[in-house]
mmCIF file of C-alpha atoms in Angstrom:
data_model
loop_
_atom_site.group_PDB
_atom_site.id
_atom_site.type_symbol
_atom_site.label_atom_id
_atom_site.label_comp_id
_atom_site.label_asym_id
_atom_site.label_seq_id
_atom_site.Cartn_x
_atom_site.Cartn_y
_atom_site.Cartn_z
ATOM 1 C CA MET O 268 7.574 -24.465 -15.007
ATOM 2 C CA LYS O 269 9.318 -22.824 -12.057
ATOM 3 C CA LEU O 270 9.028 -23.592 -8.362
ATOM 4 C CA GLY O 271 8.448 -20.460 -6.317
ATOM 5 C CA MET O 272 7.089 -19.231 -3.002
ATOM 6 C CA LEU O 273 4.766 -16.486 -1.779
ATOM 7 C CA THR O 274 6.699 -14.188 0.558
ATOM 8 C CA ALA O 275 3.705 -13.403 2.818
ATOM 9 C CA CYS O 276 4.598 -16.192 5.254
ATOM 10 C CA LEU O 277 7.666 -14.217 6.405
ATOM 11 C CA PRO O 278 6.218 -10.771 7.218
ATOM 12 C CA GLY O 279 9.066 -9.902 9.566
ATOM 13 C CA TRP O 280 11.812 -10.422 6.963
ATOM 14 C CA ASP O 281 12.673 -7.910 4.280
ATOM 15 C CA LEU O 282 12.838 -8.894 0.634
ATOM 16 C CA ASP O 283 16.641 -9.049 0.647
ATOM 17 C CA ARG O 284 16.663 -11.689 3.366
ATOM 18 C CA ILE O 285 13.848 -13.675 1.787
ATOM 19 C CA ALA O 286 15.553 -13.680 -1.620
ATOM 20 C CA LYS O 287 18.834 -14.897 -0.148
ATOM 21 C CA TRP O 288 17.115 -17.656 1.819
ATOM 22 C CA ALA O 289 14.837 -18.745 -1.059
ATOM 23 C CA ALA O 290 17.699 -19.027 -3.532
ATOM 24 C CA GLY O 291 19.721 -21.057 -1.049
ATOM 25 C CA ALA O 292 16.764 -23.384 -0.475
ATOM 26 C CA GLY O 293 16.400 -24.070 -4.206
ATOM 27 C CA TYR O 294 13.439 -21.866 -5.089
ATOM 28 C CA GLU O 295 13.477 -20.126 -8.478
ATOM 29 C CA ALA O 296 10.815 -17.440 -8.168
ATOM 30 C CA LEU O 297 9.123 -15.178 -5.641
ATOM 31 C CA GLU O 298 5.478 -14.185 -5.567
ATOM 32 C CA VAL O 299 6.057 -10.927 -3.721
ATOM 33 C CA ALA O 300 3.563 -9.735 -1.104
ATOM 34 C CA CYS O 301 2.817 -6.030 -1.413
ATOM 35 C CA TRP O 302 0.030 -5.232 1.060
ATOM 36 C CA PRO O 303 0.236 -1.777 2.627
ATOM 37 C CA SER O 304 2.510 -1.735 5.654
ATOM 38 C CA THR O 305 -0.495 -1.442 8.015
ATOM 39 C CA GLY O 306 -1.715 -4.854 6.838
ATOM 40 C CA GLY O 307 -4.913 -6.529 7.896
ATOM 41 C CA ARG O 308 -4.906 -10.277 8.433
ATOM 42 C CA ASP O 309 -1.969 -11.409 10.535
ATOM 43 C CA PHE O 310 -0.066 -13.055 7.683
ATOM 44 C CA GLU O 311 -0.197 -10.095 5.329
ATOM 45 C CA ALA O 312 3.188 -8.643 4.493
ATOM 46 C CA SER O 313 4.654 -5.634 2.784
ATOM 47 C CA HIS O 314 7.768 -6.621 0.855
ATOM 48 C CA LEU O 315 7.572 -3.922 -1.828
ATOM 49 C CA PRO O 316 6.620 -0.268 -1.183
ATOM 50 C CA VAL O 317 4.321 -0.144 -4.204
ATOM 51 C CA ALA O 318 2.536 3.014 -3.043
ATOM 52 C CA ASP O 319 5.812 4.905 -3.470
ATOM 53 C CA PHE O 320 7.653 2.848 -6.057
ATOM 54 C CA GLY O 321 9.944 4.683 -8.418
ATOM 55 C CA PRO O 322 12.794 3.880 -10.817
ATOM 56 C CA GLU O 323 15.299 3.589 -7.949
ATOM 57 C CA GLN O 324 13.281 0.928 -6.157
ATOM 58 C CA ALA O 325 12.631 -0.910 -9.428
ATOM 59 C CA GLU O 326 16.332 -0.997 -10.298
ATOM 60 C CA ARG O 327 17.321 -2.133 -6.838
ATOM 61 C CA THR O 328 14.691 -4.898 -6.827
ATOM 62 C CA GLN O 329 15.735 -6.131 -10.260
ATOM 63 C CA GLU O 330 19.376 -6.200 -9.172
ATOM 64 C CA LEU O 331 18.427 -8.163 -6.048
ATOM 65 C CA MET O 332 16.583 -10.773 -8.093
ATOM 66 C CA ALA O 333 19.417 -11.045 -10.614
ATOM 67 C CA ARG O 334 21.999 -11.444 -7.857
ATOM 68 C CA HIS O 335 20.144 -14.444 -6.461
ATOM 69 C CA ARG O 336 19.082 -15.792 -9.875
ATOM 70 C CA LEU O 337 15.417 -15.426 -8.992
ATOM 71 C CA SER O 338 12.467 -14.094 -10.943
ATOM 72 C CA ILE O 339 9.353 -12.341 -9.657
ATOM 73 C CA SER O 340 6.414 -14.488 -10.724
ATOM 74 C CA ALA O 341 3.713 -12.034 -9.580
ATOM 75 C CA LEU O 342 2.939 -9.273 -7.126
ATOM 76 C CA ALA O 343 0.422 -10.314 -4.481
ATOM 77 C CA TYR O 344 -2.276 -8.022 -3.123
ATOM 78 C CA TYR O 345 -5.240 -10.192 -2.204
ATOM 79 C CA GLU O 346 -8.018 -7.907 -0.991
ATOM 80 C CA ASN O 347 -11.783 -7.454 -1.276
ATOM 81 C CA ASN O 348 -12.380 -5.426 -4.428
ATOM 82 C CA LEU O 349 -16.131 -5.407 -3.683
ATOM 83 C CA HIS O 350 -15.772 -4.152 -0.121
ATOM 84 C CA PRO O 351 -19.115 -2.724 1.096
ATOM 85 C CA ASP O 352 -17.525 0.425 2.562
ATOM 86 C CA PRO O 353 -16.994 2.783 -0.410
ATOM 87 C CA LEU O 354 -14.025 4.527 1.245
ATOM 88 C CA ARG O 355 -12.287 1.228 2.017
ATOM 89 C CA ARG O 356 -13.052 -0.027 -1.487
ATOM 90 C CA ALA O 357 -11.469 3.092 -2.986
ATOM 91 C CA GLU O 358 -8.341 2.517 -0.871
ATOM 92 C CA ILE O 359 -8.129 -1.079 -2.067
ATOM 93 C CA HIS O 360 -8.495 -0.087 -5.716
ATOM 94 C CA ALA O 361 -5.856 2.630 -5.349
ATOM 95 C CA HIS O 362 -3.384 0.146 -3.862
ATOM 96 C CA LEU O 363 -4.204 -2.397 -6.553
ATOM 97 C CA ARG O 364 -3.428 0.215 -9.216
ATOM 98 C CA ALA O 365 -0.154 1.007 -7.413
ATOM 99 C CA SER O 366 0.671 -2.710 -7.474
ATOM 100 C CA ILE O 367 -0.002 -2.767 -11.213
ATOM 101 C CA ASP O 368 2.288 0.238 -11.703
ATOM 102 C CA ALA O 369 5.053 -1.502 -9.735
ATOM 103 C CA ALA O 370 4.607 -4.672 -11.762
ATOM 104 C CA GLN O 371 5.008 -2.660 -14.957
ATOM 105 C CA ALA O 372 8.181 -1.030 -13.611
ATOM 106 C CA LEU O 373 9.625 -4.442 -12.748
ATOM 107 C CA GLY O 374 8.618 -6.112 -16.006
ATOM 108 C CA THR O 375 6.380 -8.488 -14.044
ATOM 109 C CA GLY O 376 3.252 -9.288 -15.999
ATOM 110 C CA LEU O 377 0.972 -10.561 -13.216
ATOM 111 C CA VAL O 378 -0.716 -9.065 -10.168
ATOM 112 C CA GLY O 379 -2.780 -11.287 -7.894
ATOM 113 C CA THR O 380 -5.972 -10.186 -6.153
ATOM 114 C CA PHE O 381 -9.481 -11.340 -5.197
ATOM 115 C CA VAL O 382 -12.863 -10.549 -6.674
ATOM 116 C CA GLY O 383 -14.226 -10.326 -3.139
ATOM 117 C CA ARG O 384 -17.815 -9.802 -2.073
ATOM 118 C CA ASP O 385 -20.201 -7.551 -0.185
ATOM 119 C CA PRO O 386 -21.421 -10.103 2.412
ATOM 120 C CA GLY O 387 -24.726 -8.270 2.805
ATOM 121 C CA ARG O 388 -25.718 -8.870 -0.824
ATOM 122 C CA SER O 389 -26.504 -11.969 -2.852
ATOM 123 C CA VAL O 390 -24.106 -13.619 -5.263
ATOM 124 C CA ARG O 391 -26.020 -12.269 -8.264
ATOM 125 C CA GLU O 392 -26.047 -8.750 -6.837
ATOM 126 C CA ASN O 393 -22.306 -8.972 -6.266
ATOM 127 C CA GLN O 394 -21.765 -10.236 -9.795
ATOM 128 C CA ALA O 395 -23.666 -7.261 -11.166
ATOM 129 C CA GLU O 396 -21.535 -4.928 -9.054
ATOM 130 C CA ALA O 397 -18.312 -6.643 -10.151
ATOM 131 C CA GLU O 398 -19.319 -6.112 -13.763
ATOM 132 C CA THR O 399 -19.227 -2.357 -13.106
ATOM 133 C CA VAL O 400 -16.000 -2.441 -11.066
ATOM 134 C CA PHE O 401 -13.556 -4.726 -12.852
ATOM 135 C CA PRO O 402 -13.549 -3.483 -16.459
ATOM 136 C CA ALA O 403 -11.724 -0.285 -15.446
ATOM 137 C CA LEU O 404 -9.205 -2.204 -13.321
ATOM 138 C CA VAL O 405 -8.585 -4.746 -16.090
ATOM 139 C CA GLU O 406 -8.168 -1.923 -18.620
ATOM 140 C CA TYR O 407 -5.736 -0.098 -16.313
ATOM 141 C CA ALA O 408 -3.653 -3.270 -16.014
ATOM 142 C CA GLY O 409 -3.806 -4.065 -19.722
ATOM 143 C CA GLU O 410 -2.573 -0.621 -20.691
ATOM 144 C CA ARG O 411 0.541 -1.406 -18.627
ATOM 145 C CA GLY O 412 1.129 -4.907 -19.957
ATOM 146 C CA VAL O 413 -0.152 -6.537 -16.770
ATOM 147 C CA ARG O 414 -2.850 -9.161 -16.244
ATOM 148 C CA LEU O 415 -4.887 -9.603 -13.062
ATOM 149 C CA ILE O 416 -4.947 -13.116 -11.635
ATOM 150 C CA VAL O 417 -7.545 -14.118 -9.056
ATOM 151 C CA GLU O 418 -6.951 -16.860 -6.511
ATOM 152 C CA ASN O 419 -9.861 -19.259 -6.119
ATOM 153 C CA CYS O 420 -9.798 -18.908 -2.321
ATOM 154 C CA VAL O 421 -13.228 -19.170 -0.700
ATOM 155 C CA MET O 422 -12.393 -16.474 1.908
ATOM 156 C CA GLU O 423 -15.116 -17.791 4.195
ATOM 157 C CA GLY O 424 -13.770 -15.639 7.047
ATOM 158 C CA TRP O 425 -15.014 -12.546 5.217
ATOM 159 C CA HIS O 426 -18.624 -13.704 5.626
ATOM 160 C CA PRO O 427 -20.280 -13.590 9.074
ATOM 161 C CA ASP O 428 -21.664 -17.112 8.634
ATOM 162 C CA GLY O 429 -18.660 -18.671 6.928
ATOM 163 C CA TYR O 430 -20.124 -18.625 3.423
ATOM 164 C CA PRO O 431 -17.949 -17.760 0.409
ATOM 165 C CA GLY O 432 -16.486 -14.254 0.627
ATOM 166 C CA ASN O 433 -14.648 -14.307 -2.711
ATOM 167 C CA LEU O 434 -16.654 -14.965 -5.866
ATOM 168 C CA ALA O 435 -14.023 -17.090 -7.583
ATOM 169 C CA TYR O 436 -14.293 -20.366 -5.702
ATOM 170 C CA SER O 437 -15.827 -22.617 -8.383
ATOM 171 C CA PRO O 438 -15.419 -23.295 -12.115
ATOM 172 C CA GLU O 439 -18.902 -21.849 -12.668
ATOM 173 C CA LEU O 440 -17.698 -18.531 -11.263
ATOM 174 C CA TRP O 441 -14.366 -18.760 -13.087
ATOM 175 C CA GLU O 442 -16.228 -18.811 -16.391
ATOM 176 C CA TRP O 443 -18.091 -15.663 -15.346
ATOM 177 C CA MET O 444 -14.970 -13.791 -14.201
ATOM 178 C CA PHE O 445 -13.020 -14.749 -17.333
ATOM 179 C CA GLY O 446 -15.627 -12.709 -19.188
ATOM 180 C CA LEU O 447 -14.457 -9.690 -17.173
ATOM 181 C CA GLY O 448 -10.886 -10.141 -18.413
ATOM 182 C CA LEU O 449 -9.582 -11.824 -15.260
ATOM 183 C CA TYR O 450 -7.299 -14.852 -15.105
ATOM 184 C CA LEU O 451 -6.711 -17.556 -12.514
ATOM 185 C CA ASN O 452 -4.122 -18.083 -9.815
ATOM 186 C CA TRP O 453 -5.133 -21.702 -9.390
ATOM 187 C CA ASP O 454 -4.933 -23.271 -5.909
ATOM 188 C CA PRO O 455 -5.968 -26.916 -5.392
ATOM 189 C CA SER O 456 -6.374 -26.716 -1.601
ATOM 190 C CA HIS O 457 -9.574 -24.670 -1.731
ATOM 191 C CA LEU O 458 -11.120 -26.890 -4.384
ATOM 192 C CA THR O 459 -10.391 -29.989 -2.295
ATOM 193 C CA TRP O 460 -12.244 -28.923 0.832
ATOM 194 C CA ILE O 461 -15.320 -27.710 -1.071
ATOM 195 C CA GLY O 462 -15.605 -31.102 -2.784
ATOM 196 C CA ILE O 463 -14.164 -30.382 -6.244
ATOM 197 C CA ASP O 464 -11.425 -32.618 -7.643
ATOM 198 C CA PRO O 465 -8.645 -30.130 -8.451
ATOM 199 C CA VAL O 466 -7.025 -32.353 -11.072
ATOM 200 C CA GLU O 467 -10.232 -32.374 -13.107
ATOM 201 C CA THR O 468 -10.295 -28.560 -13.284
ATOM 202 C CA ILE O 469 -6.923 -28.185 -15.009
ATOM 203 C CA ALA O 470 -7.645 -29.337 -18.571
ATOM 204 C CA PRO O 471 -10.836 -27.271 -19.141
ATOM 205 C CA TYR O 472 -9.269 -24.027 -17.875
ATOM 206 C CA ALA O 473 -5.583 -24.482 -18.710
ATOM 207 C CA GLY O 474 -5.592 -21.462 -21.010
ATOM 208 C CA ARG O 475 -6.639 -19.162 -18.163
ATOM 209 C CA ILE O 476 -4.307 -20.548 -15.478
ATOM 210 C CA LEU O 477 -1.372 -18.128 -15.611
ATOM 211 C CA HIS O 478 -0.016 -18.851 -12.128
ATOM 212 C CA ALA O 479 -0.584 -21.618 -9.595
ATOM 213 C CA GLN O 480 -0.235 -21.852 -5.843
ATOM 214 C CA ALA O 481 0.961 -24.901 -3.963
ATOM 215 C CA LYS O 482 -0.977 -25.259 -0.738
ATOM 216 C CA ASP O 483 -2.275 -28.499 0.756
ATOM 217 C CA VAL O 484 -5.296 -29.158 2.956
ATOM 218 C CA GLU O 485 -5.922 -31.723 5.681
ATOM 219 C CA LEU O 486 -9.514 -32.877 6.125
ATOM 220 C CA ASP O 487 -11.109 -34.363 9.256
ATOM 221 C CA PRO O 488 -14.300 -36.161 8.153
ATOM 222 C CA ARG O 489 -15.193 -37.084 11.758
ATOM 223 C CA ALA O 490 -15.213 -33.430 12.813
ATOM 224 C CA ARG O 491 -17.330 -32.608 9.759
ATOM 225 C CA GLN O 492 -19.979 -34.963 11.143
ATOM 226 C CA ARG O 493 -20.335 -32.562 14.083
ATOM 227 C CA TYR O 494 -19.982 -29.171 12.413
ATOM 228 C CA GLY O 495 -21.247 -29.777 8.900
ATOM 229 C CA PHE O 496 -19.719 -28.502 5.685
ATOM 230 C CA PHE O 497 -19.787 -24.824 6.713
ATOM 231 C CA GLY O 498 -17.827 -25.484 9.902
ATOM 232 C CA LYS O 499 -18.163 -24.209 13.442
ATOM 233 C CA THR O 500 -20.796 -21.643 14.304
ATOM 234 C CA ALA O 501 -19.466 -20.695 17.776
ATOM 235 C CA LYS O 502 -15.904 -19.554 17.176
ATOM 236 C CA ASN O 503 -13.602 -16.756 18.239
ATOM 237 C CA ASP O 504 -11.580 -16.833 15.017
ATOM 238 C CA PRO O 505 -13.596 -16.263 11.805
ATOM 239 C CA TRP O 506 -11.132 -18.506 9.929
ATOM 240 C CA GLU O 507 -11.618 -21.495 12.256
ATOM 241 C CA THR O 508 -13.698 -24.162 10.506
ATOM 242 C CA GLY O 509 -13.208 -27.089 12.851
ATOM 243 C CA TRP O 510 -12.898 -29.812 10.215
ATOM 244 C CA TRP O 511 -10.108 -28.802 7.836
ATOM 245 C CA ARG O 512 -6.851 -26.850 7.909
ATOM 246 C CA TYR O 513 -4.239 -25.772 5.392
ATOM 247 C CA ARG O 514 -0.975 -27.710 5.293
ATOM 248 C CA ILE O 515 2.387 -27.656 3.567
ATOM 249 C CA PRO O 516 2.409 -29.617 0.252
ATOM 250 C CA GLY O 517 2.840 -33.282 1.064
ATOM 251 C CA LEU O 518 1.116 -33.135 4.468
ATOM 252 C CA GLY O 519 -2.488 -33.100 3.293
ATOM 253 C CA GLN O 520 -4.888 -34.681 0.813
ATOM 254 C CA VAL O 521 -3.714 -33.121 -2.476
ATOM 255 C CA ASP O 522 -2.024 -35.550 -4.896
ATOM 256 C CA TRP O 523 0.888 -33.383 -6.017
ATOM 257 C CA ALA O 524 2.294 -35.904 -8.486
ATOM 258 C CA LYS O 525 -1.021 -35.882 -10.376
ATOM 259 C CA VAL O 526 -1.502 -32.109 -10.056
ATOM 260 C CA VAL O 527 1.910 -31.207 -11.435
ATOM 261 C CA ASP O 528 1.779 -33.901 -14.114
ATOM 262 C CA ARG O 529 -1.568 -32.563 -15.357
ATOM 263 C CA LEU O 530 -0.227 -29.008 -15.359
ATOM 264 C CA HIS O 531 2.753 -30.175 -17.423
ATOM 265 C CA GLU O 532 0.465 -32.119 -19.763
ATOM 266 C CA HIS O 533 -1.589 -29.036 -20.555
ATOM 267 C CA GLY O 534 1.347 -26.747 -21.187
ATOM 268 C CA PHE O 535 1.529 -24.774 -17.959
ATOM 269 C CA ASP O 536 4.882 -22.982 -18.042
ATOM 270 C CA GLY O 537 4.321 -20.474 -15.256
ATOM 271 C CA THR O 538 5.262 -20.632 -11.585
ATOM 272 C CA LEU O 539 3.971 -23.068 -8.993
ATOM 273 C CA SER O 540 4.240 -20.894 -5.878
ATOM 274 C CA VAL O 541 4.202 -22.373 -2.373
ATOM 275 C CA GLU O 542 1.678 -20.529 -0.199
ATOM 276 C CA HIS O 543 2.589 -21.384 3.388
ATOM 277 C CA GLU O 544 -0.406 -21.171 5.752
ATOM 278 C CA ASP O 545 0.331 -24.334 7.745
ATOM 279 C CA PRO O 546 -0.350 -23.804 11.488
ATOM 280 C CA VAL O 547 1.903 -26.727 12.437
ATOM 281 C CA TRP O 548 4.910 -25.239 10.629
ATOM 282 C CA GLY O 549 4.191 -21.644 11.583
ATOM 283 C CA GLY O 550 4.622 -19.227 14.448
ATOM 284 C CA THR O 551 8.328 -18.461 14.096
ATOM 285 C CA PRO O 552 10.563 -17.806 11.077
ATOM 286 C CA GLY O 553 12.488 -20.974 11.884
ATOM 287 C CA ARG O 554 9.375 -23.142 11.714
ATOM 288 C CA VAL O 555 8.107 -21.327 8.618
ATOM 289 C CA THR O 556 11.355 -21.893 6.727
ATOM 290 C CA ARG O 557 11.358 -25.525 7.829
ATOM 291 C CA GLY O 558 7.871 -25.830 6.335
ATOM 292 C CA LEU O 559 9.084 -24.266 3.101
ATOM 293 C CA GLU O 560 11.909 -26.816 2.995
ATOM 294 C CA ILE O 561 9.374 -29.642 3.378
ATOM 295 C CA ALA O 562 7.317 -28.148 0.535
ATOM 296 C CA HIS O 563 10.389 -27.886 -1.685
ATOM 297 C CA ARG O 564 11.339 -31.491 -0.990
ATOM 298 C CA THR O 565 7.800 -32.613 -1.882
ATOM 299 C CA LEU O 566 7.476 -30.630 -5.103
ATOM 300 C CA ARG O 567 10.993 -30.521 -6.542
ATOM 301 C CA PRO O 568 10.909 -34.037 -8.040
ATOM 302 C CA HIS O 569 7.771 -33.127 -10.020
ATOM 303 C CA VAL O 570 8.444 -29.543 -11.134
ATOM 304 C CA ILE O 571 10.750 -29.941 -14.111
ATOM 305 C CA GLU O 572 11.762 -27.818 -17.055
ATOM 306 C CA THR O 573 9.476 -27.934 -20.054
ATOM 307 C CA PRO O 574 11.062 -29.171 -23.346
ATOM 308 C CA GLU O 575 11.102 -25.581 -24.646
ATOM 309 C CA GLU O 576 13.193 -24.474 -21.661
ATOM 310 C CA ALA O 577 15.535 -27.462 -21.581
#
């Protein structure tokens, strides 16, 4: 197992600077953000020009990683592959294919994305649509030696009423999406706030967890008594729930000793990648990197080499 970080938390830094900092802080791998440069949500970042990625860029990126003794665990393009606007959906699929091409050029076998959802349609209608959309994307990736991993983020901000906007939030839906050829970028923070014990989900699905994200969550049960499970209704920010917030590993409710131990027990030998979305340790690069240092200090004692690597 390697300890890595998702680069999206430092959108203003280029990949060279991130790699130098990450290696110096003790990280071993980068999950590289590759959204288009226009972005969308405020934390999206473009650290690889995948839409125009040729042999020169691939060679330079590989040399950068080798110089800092880092690996690329995955490319990250988390977007709504079931977007209701057909033109926007086509743009998303084109960029996802470009991300797959870049992963092939780099020898990186994983690209992260979302299933997504059309918020105007039911879950079953979206599932039926996904069953027409994903086979071609999975085949495109497979032909290039790449597998698509889906983060189990609820993406409630994509739904006007705060309901799930990404159909990969529960084990029931994981079993369905595995049938489409998709794998899991497993994140315990989302499971925790929707009432699922993340530790209990590792053993049954270990064979489909190819990558894992380290993000914590802080719950406020008293606030939940006011807003209910689905959070605030009157809000300016669609991502504001009112009773929970993401935190750096070690500052929330997730039991990282148990999580990492269970991953080790069931043979996980991929990357545990810190996804920094902590509002306390955010806002400036200095605070973000401080948060990443806290995460590293929390996780480093638990993330150890497997016997095969030692």
